[in-house]
N, CA, C and O atoms as a CHARMM CRD file, in Angstrom:
* protein
*
  284
    1    1 MET  N      2.01300 -42.85300  42.13300 PROA 1      0.00000
    2    1 MET  CA     2.67900 -42.57900  40.88600 PROA 1      0.00000
    3    1 MET  C      3.10800 -41.11800  40.85300 PROA 1      0.00000
    4    1 MET  O      2.31100 -40.23000  41.15400 PROA 1      0.00000
    5    2 SER  N      4.34300 -40.86700  40.49600 PROA 2      0.00000
    6    2 SER  CA     4.89200 -39.52900  40.44800 PROA 2      0.00000
    7    2 SER  C      4.90400 -39.01800  39.00700 PROA 2      0.00000
    8    2 SER  O      5.31600 -39.72500  38.08800 PROA 2      0.00000
    9    3 LEU  N      4.45100 -37.79700  38.83100 PROA 3      0.00000
   10    3 LEU  CA     4.43900 -37.18900  37.50600 PROA 3      0.00000
   11    3 LEU  C      5.75600 -36.47000  37.25400 PROA 3      0.00000
   12    3 LEU  O      6.25600 -35.76700  38.13200 PROA 3      0.00000
   13    4 ASN  N      6.31600 -36.63800  36.07500 PROA 4      0.00000
   14    4 ASN  CA     7.51000 -35.90300  35.68700 PROA 4      0.00000
   15    4 ASN  C      7.06600 -34.70600  34.85600 PROA 4      0.00000
   16    4 ASN  O      6.70200 -34.84100  33.68800 PROA 4      0.00000
   17    5 LEU  N      7.10300 -33.54800  35.47500 PROA 5      0.00000
   18    5 LEU  CA     6.63000 -32.32100  34.82600 PROA 5      0.00000
   19    5 LEU  C      7.76500 -31.51000  34.22000 PROA 5      0.00000
   20    5 LEU  O      7.53400 -30.42600  33.68400 PROA 5      0.00000
   21    6 ASN  N      8.99500 -32.02500  34.30000 PROA 6      0.00000
   22    6 ASN  CA    10.16700 -31.25200  33.89900 PROA 6      0.00000
   23    6 ASN  C     10.11500 -30.76900  32.45700 PROA 6      0.00000
   24    6 ASN  O     10.63000 -29.69000  32.16600 PROA 6      0.00000
   25    7 LYS  N      9.52200 -31.51300  31.55700 PROA 7      0.00000
   26    7 LYS  CA     9.45900 -31.10200  30.15000 PROA 7      0.00000
   27    7 LYS  C      8.38200 -30.04100  29.91600 PROA 7      0.00000
   28    7 LYS  O      8.34600 -29.40900  28.86100 PROA 7      0.00000
   29    8 LEU  N      7.51600 -29.85400  30.89500 PROA 8      0.00000
   30    8 LEU  CA     6.42000 -28.89900  30.75500 PROA 8      0.00000
   31    8 LEU  C      6.73200 -27.52400  31.32700 PROA 8      0.00000
   32    8 LEU  O      6.15400 -26.52200  30.90600 PROA 8      0.00000
   33    9 VAL  N      7.64900 -27.48100  32.28800 PROA 9      0.00000
   34    9 VAL  CA     7.88200 -26.23200  33.01300 PROA 9      0.00000
   35    9 VAL  C      9.31600 -25.75500  32.86900 PROA 9      0.00000
   36    9 VAL  O     10.21700 -26.52400  32.53400 PROA 9      0.00000
   37   10 ASP  N      9.50600 -24.47300  33.13100 PROA 10     0.00000
   38   10 ASP  CA    10.81900 -23.85700  33.14200 PROA 10     0.00000
   39   10 ASP  C     11.65300 -24.48300  34.26700 PROA 10     0.00000
   40   10 ASP  O     11.11100 -24.91700  35.28400 PROA 10     0.00000
   41   11 LYS  N     12.98300 -24.52400  34.07100 PROA 11     0.00000
   42   11 LYS  CA    13.87700 -25.14600  35.05400 PROA 11     0.00000
   43   11 LYS  C     13.64800 -24.64000  36.47500 PROA 11     0.00000
   44   11 LYS  O     13.71200 -25.42200  37.42400 PROA 11     0.00000
   45   12 ALA  N     13.38700 -23.36300  36.63100 PROA 12     0.00000
   46   12 ALA  CA    13.19300 -22.77800  37.96200 PROA 12     0.00000
   47   12 ALA  C     11.98100 -23.36000  38.68300 PROA 12     0.00000
   48   12 ALA  O     11.86200 -23.21400  39.90000 PROA 12     0.00000
   49   13 TRP  N     11.08900 -24.01000  37.96100 PROA 13     0.00000
   50   13 TRP  CA     9.85400 -24.52200  38.53700 PROA 13     0.00000
   51   13 TRP  C      9.83100 -26.05100  38.62400 PROA 13     0.00000
   52   13 TRP  O      8.82900 -26.62000  39.05700 PROA 13     0.00000
   53   14 GLU  N     10.89100 -26.71500  38.22900 PROA 14     0.00000
   54   14 GLU  CA    10.89800 -28.17600  38.15500 PROA 14     0.00000
   55   14 GLU  C     10.68700 -28.87600  39.49200 PROA 14     0.00000
   56   14 GLU  O     10.20500 -30.00800  39.52000 PROA 14     0.00000
   57   15 ASP  N     11.03300 -28.23600  40.58700 PROA 15     0.00000
   58   15 ASP  CA    10.90200 -28.88100  41.89900 PROA 15     0.00000
   59   15 ASP  C      9.58500 -28.54900  42.60700 PROA 15     0.00000
   60   15 ASP  O      9.39800 -28.90700  43.76900 PROA 15     0.00000
   61   16 LYS  N      8.68700 -27.87600  41.91900 PROA 16     0.00000
   62   16 LYS  CA     7.41600 -27.45800  42.52400 PROA 16     0.00000
   63   16 LYS  C      6.34700 -28.52500  42.34300 PROA 16     0.00000
   64   16 LYS  O      6.40000 -29.32300  41.40700 PROA 16     0.00000
   65   17 GLY  N      5.38800 -28.52700  43.24000 PROA 17     0.00000
   66   17 GLY  CA     4.25400 -29.44200  43.15100 PROA 17     0.00000
   67   17 GLY  C      3.19300 -28.90300  42.20900 PROA 17     0.00000
   68   17 GLY  O      3.23400 -27.74300  41.80000 PROA 17     0.00000
   69   18 ILE  N      2.25400 -29.75400  41.87700 PROA 18     0.00000
   70   18 ILE  CA     1.21500 -29.38800  40.91200 PROA 18     0.00000
   71   18 ILE  C      0.37100 -28.19900  41.38500 PROA 18     0.00000
   72   18 ILE  O      0.03100 -27.33400  40.57800 PROA 18     0.00000
   73   19 SER  N      0.03200 -28.13900  42.65900 PROA 19     0.00000
   74   19 SER  CA    -0.77300 -27.02000  43.17300 PROA 19     0.00000
   75   19 SER  C     -0.03200 -25.70200  43.02200 PROA 19     0.00000
   76   19 SER  O     -0.61400 -24.69200  42.62600 PROA 19     0.00000
   77   20 GLU  N      1.25400 -25.72000  43.34100 PROA 20     0.00000
   78   20 GLU  CA     2.05700 -24.50800  43.21900 PROA 20     0.00000
   79   20 GLU  C      2.19700 -24.10600  41.75000 PROA 20     0.00000
   80   20 GLU  O      2.17500 -22.91900  41.42500 PROA 20     0.00000
   81   21 LEU  N      2.33900 -25.08500  40.87100 PROA 21     0.00000
   82   21 LEU  CA     2.45100 -24.79900  39.44400 PROA 21     0.00000
   83   21 LEU  C      1.16400 -24.18800  38.88700 PROA 21     0.00000
   84   21 LEU  O      1.21900 -23.26800  38.07100 PROA 21     0.00000
   85   22 LEU  N      0.02200 -24.68700  39.31700 PROA 22     0.00000
   86   22 LEU  CA    -1.24800 -24.14600  38.82400 PROA 22     0.00000
   87   22 LEU  C     -1.43800 -22.68400  39.22900 PROA 22     0.00000
   88   22 LEU  O     -2.10400 -21.92100  38.52900 PROA 22     0.00000
   89   23 ASP  N     -0.85500 -22.30500  40.35200 PROA 23     0.00000
   90   23 ASP  CA    -0.96200 -20.92300  40.82400 PROA 23     0.00000
   91   23 ASP  C      0.19000 -20.04600  40.33100 PROA 23     0.00000
   92   23 ASP  O      0.23700 -18.85400  40.63600 PROA 23     0.00000
   93   24 ALA  N      1.11400 -20.62900  39.57500 PROA 24     0.00000
   94   24 ALA  CA     2.27000 -19.90000  39.05800 PROA 24     0.00000
   95   24 ALA  C      1.87500 -19.08700  37.82800 PROA 24     0.00000
   96   24 ALA  O      0.85800 -19.36800  37.19400 PROA 24     0.00000
   97   25 PRO  N      2.68000 -18.08100  37.49300 PROA 25     0.00000
   98   25 PRO  CA     2.40800 -17.31700  36.27800 PROA 25     0.00000
   99   25 PRO  C      2.63800 -18.18900  35.04400 PROA 25     0.00000
  100   25 PRO  O      3.38700 -19.16400  35.11000 PROA 25     0.00000
  101   26 PRO  N      2.00700 -17.85300  33.92800 PROA 26     0.00000
  102   26 PRO  CA     2.20100 -18.64200  32.70800 PROA 26     0.00000
  103   26 PRO  C      3.66400 -18.82600  32.31600 PROA 26     0.00000
  104   26 PRO  O      4.01400 -19.83200  31.70000 PROA 26     0.00000
  105   27 SER  N      4.52300 -17.86500  32.66700 PROA 27     0.00000
  106   27 SER  CA     5.94100 -17.97100  32.30400 PROA 27     0.00000
  107   27 SER  C      6.63300 -19.14100  32.99000 PROA 27     0.00000
  108   27 SER  O      7.77400 -19.45800  32.65500 PROA 27     0.00000
  109   28 ALA  N      5.97100 -19.78700  33.93900 PROA 28     0.00000
  110   28 ALA  CA     6.53000 -21.00100  34.54200 PROA 28     0.00000
  111   28 ALA  C      6.49700 -22.15800  33.54600 PROA 28     0.00000
  112   28 ALA  O      7.20500 -23.15000  33.72000 PROA 28     0.00000
  113   29 LEU  N      5.68400 -22.03400  32.51100 PROA 29     0.00000
  114   29 LEU  CA     5.64100 -23.05600  31.46600 PROA 29     0.00000
  115   29 LEU  C      6.85100 -22.90800  30.55300 PROA 29     0.00000
  116   29 LEU  O      7.26600 -21.79300  30.23500 PROA 29     0.00000
  117   30 GLU  N      7.40600 -24.02500  30.13800 PROA 30     0.00000
  118   30 GLU  CA     8.54600 -24.03700  29.22100 PROA 30     0.00000
  119   30 GLU  C      8.20400 -23.23400  27.96500 PROA 30     0.00000
  120   30 GLU  O      7.18100 -23.47400  27.32400 PROA 30     0.00000
  121   31 GLY  N      9.06900 -22.28200  27.62000 PROA 31     0.00000
  122   31 GLY  CA     8.90100 -21.51700  26.39100 PROA 31     0.00000
  123   31 GLY  C      8.19000 -20.18100  26.53600 PROA 31     0.00000
  124   31 GLY  O      8.20100 -19.38000  25.60100 PROA 31     0.00000
  125   32 LEU  N      7.56900 -19.91800  27.68900 PROA 32     0.00000
  126   32 LEU  CA     6.90300 -18.62900  27.89300 PROA 32     0.00000
  127   32 LEU  C      7.78400 -17.72700  28.74800 PROA 32     0.00000
  128   32 LEU  O      8.57200 -18.20500  29.56400 PROA 32     0.00000
  129   33 THR  N      7.64500 -16.42500  28.55500 PROA 33     0.00000
  130   33 THR  CA     8.46100 -15.44300  29.26700 PROA 33     0.00000
  131   33 THR  C      7.56600 -14.48100  30.04800 PROA 33     0.00000
  132   33 THR  O      6.33900 -14.57100  29.99600 PROA 33     0.00000
  133   34 GLN  N      8.19900 -13.56600  30.76600 PROA 34     0.00000
  134   34 GLN  CA     7.43500 -12.55600  31.49600 PROA 34     0.00000
  135   34 GLN  C      6.65400 -11.65700  30.54400 PROA 34     0.00000
  136   34 GLN  O      5.61200 -11.11900  30.91900 PROA 34     0.00000
  137   35 LYS  N      7.13800 -11.48900  29.33400 PROA 35     0.00000
  138   35 LYS  CA     6.38800 -10.70600  28.32900 PROA 35     0.00000
  139   35 LYS  C      5.05500 -11.39600  28.03300 PROA 35     0.00000
  140   35 LYS  O      4.03200 -10.73200  27.86600 PROA 35     0.00000
  141   36 HSD  N      5.07000 -12.73000  27.96900 PROA 36     0.00000
  142   36 HSD  CA     3.82800 -13.46700  27.77100 PROA 36     0.00000
  143   36 HSD  C      2.89300 -13.26300  28.96400 PROA 36     0.00000
  144   36 HSD  O      1.68000 -13.14300  28.79400 PROA 36     0.00000
  145   37 ASP  N      3.46700 -13.22500  30.17600 PROA 37     0.00000
  146   37 ASP  CA     2.64800 -12.96200  31.37100 PROA 37     0.00000
  147   37 ASP  C      1.90400 -11.63800  31.21300 PROA 37     0.00000
  148   37 ASP  O      0.71500 -11.54500  31.51600 PROA 37     0.00000
  149   38 GLU  N      2.61400 -10.62000  30.73800 PROA 38     0.00000
  150   38 GLU  CA     2.00900  -9.29400  30.57100 PROA 38     0.00000
  151   38 GLU  C      0.88700  -9.33300  29.53100 PROA 38     0.00000
  152   38 GLU  O     -0.19000  -8.77700  29.74500 PROA 38     0.00000
  153   39 LEU  N      1.15200  -9.99200  28.41400 PROA 39     0.00000
  154   39 LEU  CA     0.13500 -10.07000  27.35900 PROA 39     0.00000
  155   39 LEU  C     -1.08200 -10.86400  27.81500 PROA 39     0.00000
  156   39 LEU  O     -2.21700 -10.45900  27.56700 PROA 39     0.00000
  157   40 LEU  N     -0.85400 -11.97900  28.47300 PROA 40     0.00000
  158   40 LEU  CA    -1.96600 -12.80600  28.94500 PROA 40     0.00000
  159   40 LEU  C     -2.75600 -12.10300  30.05700 PROA 40     0.00000
  160   40 LEU  O     -3.96900 -12.28200  30.16400 PROA 40     0.00000
  161   41 ALA  N     -2.07400 -11.31300  30.87600 PROA 41     0.00000
  162   41 ALA  CA    -2.75800 -10.57900  31.95000 PROA 41     0.00000
  163   41 ALA  C     -3.80700  -9.62900  31.37800 PROA 41     0.00000
  164   41 ALA  O     -4.82100  -9.35600  32.02100 PROA 41     0.00000
  165   42 GLU  N     -3.56000  -9.12400  30.16200 PROA 42     0.00000
  166   42 GLU  CA    -4.55200  -8.25700  29.51100 PROA 42     0.00000
  167   42 GLU  C     -5.84600  -9.02700  29.22200 PROA 42     0.00000
  168   42 GLU  O     -6.90800  -8.42600  29.06200 PROA 42     0.00000
  169   43 LEU  N     -5.75000 -10.35500  29.15700 PROA 43     0.00000
  170   43 LEU  CA    -6.92300 -11.21100  28.95200 PROA 43     0.00000
  171   43 LEU  C     -7.42300 -11.80100  30.27400 PROA 43     0.00000
  172   43 LEU  O     -8.25100 -12.71300  30.29000 PROA 43     0.00000
  173   44 LYS  N     -6.90400 -11.26200  31.37900 PROA 44     0.00000
  174   44 LYS  CA    -7.24900 -11.70900  32.73300 PROA 44     0.00000
  175   44 LYS  C     -6.75000 -13.13500  33.01100 PROA 44     0.00000
  176   44 LYS  O     -7.35100 -13.86600  33.79800 PROA 44     0.00000
  177   45 ILE  N     -5.66500 -13.51500  32.36800 PROA 45     0.00000
  178   45 ILE  CA    -5.01400 -14.80800  32.59500 PROA 45     0.00000
  179   45 ILE  C     -3.72400 -14.51500  33.35100 PROA 45     0.00000
  180   45 ILE  O     -2.75000 -14.02400  32.77900 PROA 45     0.00000
  181   46 LYS  N     -3.73300 -14.82700  34.65200 PROA 46     0.00000
  182   46 LYS  CA    -2.58400 -14.49800  35.49300 PROA 46     0.00000
  183   46 LYS  C     -1.87100 -15.72900  36.03500 PROA 46     0.00000
  184   46 LYS  O     -0.77500 -15.62000  36.58500 PROA 46     0.00000
  185   47 THR  N     -2.48600 -16.90100  35.88500 PROA 47     0.00000
  186   47 THR  CA    -1.87900 -18.13400  36.38400 PROA 47     0.00000
  187   47 THR  C     -2.00900 -19.23200  35.32900 PROA 47     0.00000
  188   47 THR  O     -2.75700 -19.10500  34.36000 PROA 47     0.00000
  189   48 ILE  N     -1.26700 -20.30100  35.54500 PROA 48     0.00000
  190   48 ILE  CA    -1.39800 -21.46500  34.66700 PROA 48     0.00000
  191   48 ILE  C     -2.81200 -22.02600  34.77300 PROA 48     0.00000
  192   48 ILE  O     -3.36700 -22.49600  33.78100 PROA 48     0.00000
  193   49 ARG  N     -3.38900 -21.98100  35.95300 PROA 49     0.00000
  194   49 ARG  CA    -4.76900 -22.44300  36.14200 PROA 49     0.00000
  195   49 ARG  C     -5.73100 -21.62500  35.28100 PROA 49     0.00000
  196   49 ARG  O     -6.61200 -22.18100  34.62500 PROA 49     0.00000
  197   50 ASP  N     -5.55600 -20.30000  35.28800 PROA 50     0.00000
  198   50 ASP  CA    -6.39600 -19.42800  34.45600 PROA 50     0.00000
  199   50 ASP  C     -6.26300 -19.80600  32.98100 PROA 50     0.00000
  200   50 ASP  O     -7.25800 -19.88900  32.26000 PROA 50     0.00000
  201   51 LEU  N     -5.03300 -20.03300  32.54400 PROA 51     0.00000
  202   51 LEU  CA    -4.79100 -20.39600  31.15200 PROA 51     0.00000
  203   51 LEU  C     -5.45000 -21.72500  30.80900 PROA 51     0.00000
  204   51 LEU  O     -6.07300 -21.86500  29.75700 PROA 51     0.00000
  205   52 GLY  N     -5.30700 -22.69900  31.70300 PROA 52     0.00000
  206   52 GLY  CA    -5.90200 -24.01500  31.46700 PROA 52     0.00000
  207   52 GLY  C     -7.41800 -23.99500  31.45700 PROA 52     0.00000
  208   52 GLY  O     -8.05000 -24.81400  30.79000 PROA 52     0.00000
  209   53 ASN  N     -7.99800 -23.06800  32.19000 PROA 53     0.00000
  210   53 ASN  CA    -9.45400 -22.96600  32.27300 PROA 53     0.00000
  211   53 ASN  C    -10.03900 -21.93600  31.31300 PROA 53     0.00000
  212   53 ASN  O    -11.25400 -21.74600  31.26900 PROA 53     0.00000
  213   54 TRP  N     -9.18100 -21.27100  30.54500 PROA 54     0.00000
  214   54 TRP  CA    -9.65100 -20.23300  29.62700 PROA 54     0.00000
  215   54 TRP  C    -10.54700 -20.86600  28.57100 PROA 54     0.00000
  216   54 TRP  O    -10.12500 -21.77600  27.85600 PROA 54     0.00000
  217   55 LYS  N    -11.77100 -20.39000  28.47400 PROA 55     0.00000
  218   55 LYS  CA   -12.76100 -21.04800  27.61500 PROA 55     0.00000
  219   55 LYS  C    -12.32800 -21.09300  26.15400 PROA 55     0.00000
  220   55 LYS  O    -12.68900 -22.02600  25.43700 PROA 55     0.00000
  221   56 TYR  N    -11.56800 -20.11400  25.70400 PROA 56     0.00000
  222   56 TYR  CA   -11.14500 -20.11200  24.30500 PROA 56     0.00000
  223   56 TYR  C    -10.05900 -21.15700  24.04400 PROA 56     0.00000
  224   56 TYR  O     -9.98800 -21.72500  22.95500 PROA 56     0.00000
  225   57 ALA  N     -9.22700 -21.40400  25.03200 PROA 57     0.00000
  226   57 ALA  CA    -8.22700 -22.47100  24.91100 PROA 57     0.00000
  227   57 ALA  C     -8.93000 -23.82000  24.85900 PROA 57     0.00000
  228   57 ALA  O     -8.53600 -24.70200  24.09500 PROA 57     0.00000
  229   58 ALA  N     -9.96700 -23.98000  25.66800 PROA 58     0.00000
  230   58 ALA  CA   -10.72300 -25.23900  25.66900 PROA 58     0.00000
  231   58 ALA  C    -11.41500 -25.46300  24.32400 PROA 58     0.00000
  232   58 ALA  O    -11.44200 -26.58300  23.81400 PROA 58     0.00000
  233   59 LYS  N    -11.96600 -24.40700  23.75900 PROA 59     0.00000
  234   59 LYS  CA   -12.62500 -24.52600  22.45400 PROA 59     0.00000
  235   59 LYS  C    -11.61200 -24.87400  21.36200 PROA 59     0.00000
  236   59 LYS  O    -11.88100 -25.71800  20.50700 PROA 59     0.00000
  237   60 ALA  N    -10.45900 -24.22800  21.39200 PROA 60     0.00000
  238   60 ALA  CA    -9.42000 -24.51900  20.40600 PROA 60     0.00000
  239   60 ALA  C     -8.93900 -25.95800  20.55100 PROA 60     0.00000
  240   60 ALA  O     -8.72600 -26.64800  19.55400 PROA 60     0.00000
  241   61 HSD  N     -8.76900 -26.40800  21.78400 PROA 61     0.00000
  242   61 HSD  CA    -8.33100 -27.78500  22.02800 PROA 61     0.00000
  243   61 HSD  C     -9.36800 -28.77800  21.49400 PROA 61     0.00000
  244   61 HSD  O     -9.00300 -29.79500  20.90300 PROA 61     0.00000
  245   62 ALA  N    -10.63900 -28.49200  21.69700 PROA 62     0.00000
  246   62 ALA  CA   -11.70100 -29.36900  21.19400 PROA 62     0.00000
  247   62 ALA  C    -11.64800 -29.46100  19.68000 PROA 62     0.00000
  248   62 ALA  O    -11.79600 -30.55000  19.12600 PROA 62     0.00000
  249   63 LEU  N    -11.44000 -28.34500  19.00100 PROA 63     0.00000
  250   63 LEU  CA   -11.34500 -28.35100  17.54100 PROA 63     0.00000
  251   63 LEU  C    -10.14800 -29.16100  17.06200 PROA 63     0.00000
  252   63 LEU  O    -10.24900 -29.89500  16.07800 PROA 63     0.00000
  253   64 VAL  N     -9.02500 -29.03600  17.74400 PROA 64     0.00000
  254   64 VAL  CA    -7.84000 -29.81700  17.38100 PROA 64     0.00000
  255   64 VAL  C     -8.12100 -31.30000  17.55400 PROA 64     0.00000
  256   64 VAL  O     -7.75000 -32.10800  16.70300 PROA 64     0.00000
  257   65 GLN  N     -8.77500 -31.66200  18.65500 PROA 65     0.00000
  258   65 GLN  CA    -9.10400 -33.07200  18.89400 PROA 65     0.00000
  259   65 GLN  C    -10.03600 -33.62200  17.81400 PROA 65     0.00000
  260   65 GLN  O     -9.86900 -34.75000  17.34900 PROA 65     0.00000
  261   66 LEU  N    -11.00800 -32.81700  17.42600 PROA 66     0.00000
  262   66 LEU  CA   -11.92900 -33.23000  16.36600 PROA 66     0.00000
  263   66 LEU  C    -11.18700 -33.43700  15.04400 PROA 66     0.00000
  264   66 LEU  O    -11.41500 -34.41800  14.33600 PROA 66     0.00000
  265   67 ALA  N    -10.30300 -32.50400  14.72900 PROA 67     0.00000
  266   67 ALA  CA    -9.53800 -32.60900  13.48000 PROA 67     0.00000
  267   67 ALA  C     -8.62400 -33.81700  13.51000 PROA 67     0.00000
  268   67 ALA  O     -8.48200 -34.50400  12.49700 PROA 67     0.00000
  269   68 ASP  N     -8.00400 -34.09300  14.63900 PROA 68     0.00000
  270   68 ASP  CA    -7.13000 -35.25800  14.76500 PROA 68     0.00000
  271   68 ASP  C     -7.90700 -36.54500  14.59600 PROA 68     0.00000
  272   68 ASP  O     -7.37800 -37.53200  14.08700 PROA 68     0.00000
  273   69 GLY  N     -9.16000 -36.54100  15.02000 PROA 69     0.00000
  274   69 GLY  CA    -9.99900 -37.72600  14.89600 PROA 69     0.00000
  275   69 GLY  C    -10.44500 -38.00300  13.47100 PROA 69     0.00000
  276   69 GLY  O    -10.86300 -39.11600  13.15200 PROA 69     0.00000
  277   70 GLN  N    -10.35700 -36.98900  12.61000 PROA 70     0.00000
  278   70 GLN  CA   -10.77300 -37.14400  11.22000 PROA 70     0.00000
  279   70 GLN  C     -9.65100 -37.66800  10.33100 PROA 70     0.00000
  280   70 GLN  O     -9.90200 -38.07100   9.19500 PROA 70     0.00000
  281   71 SER  N     -8.41500 -37.66900  10.83400 PROA 71     0.00000
  282   71 SER  CA    -7.32600 -38.12900   9.97100 PROA 71     0.00000
  283   71 SER  C     -7.09300 -39.62500  10.04300 PROA 71     0.00000
  284   71 SER  O     -6.20500 -40.14400   9.36700 PROA 71     0.00000
């Protein structure tokens, strides 16, 4: 099964594989820019993998899931 990641990533990254995307800067994600890369780097987030594994993002996601389950 092939994943269509085109809606998730910037056009320049649409032909990349998942491993390459995880090692890419956050600006490879649709809607983020190099300015976001600079801001996130201050939090030691330099790749999409870092962002996905960032403990505060995981906590925020858990809270959203809990809230969605209450509606």
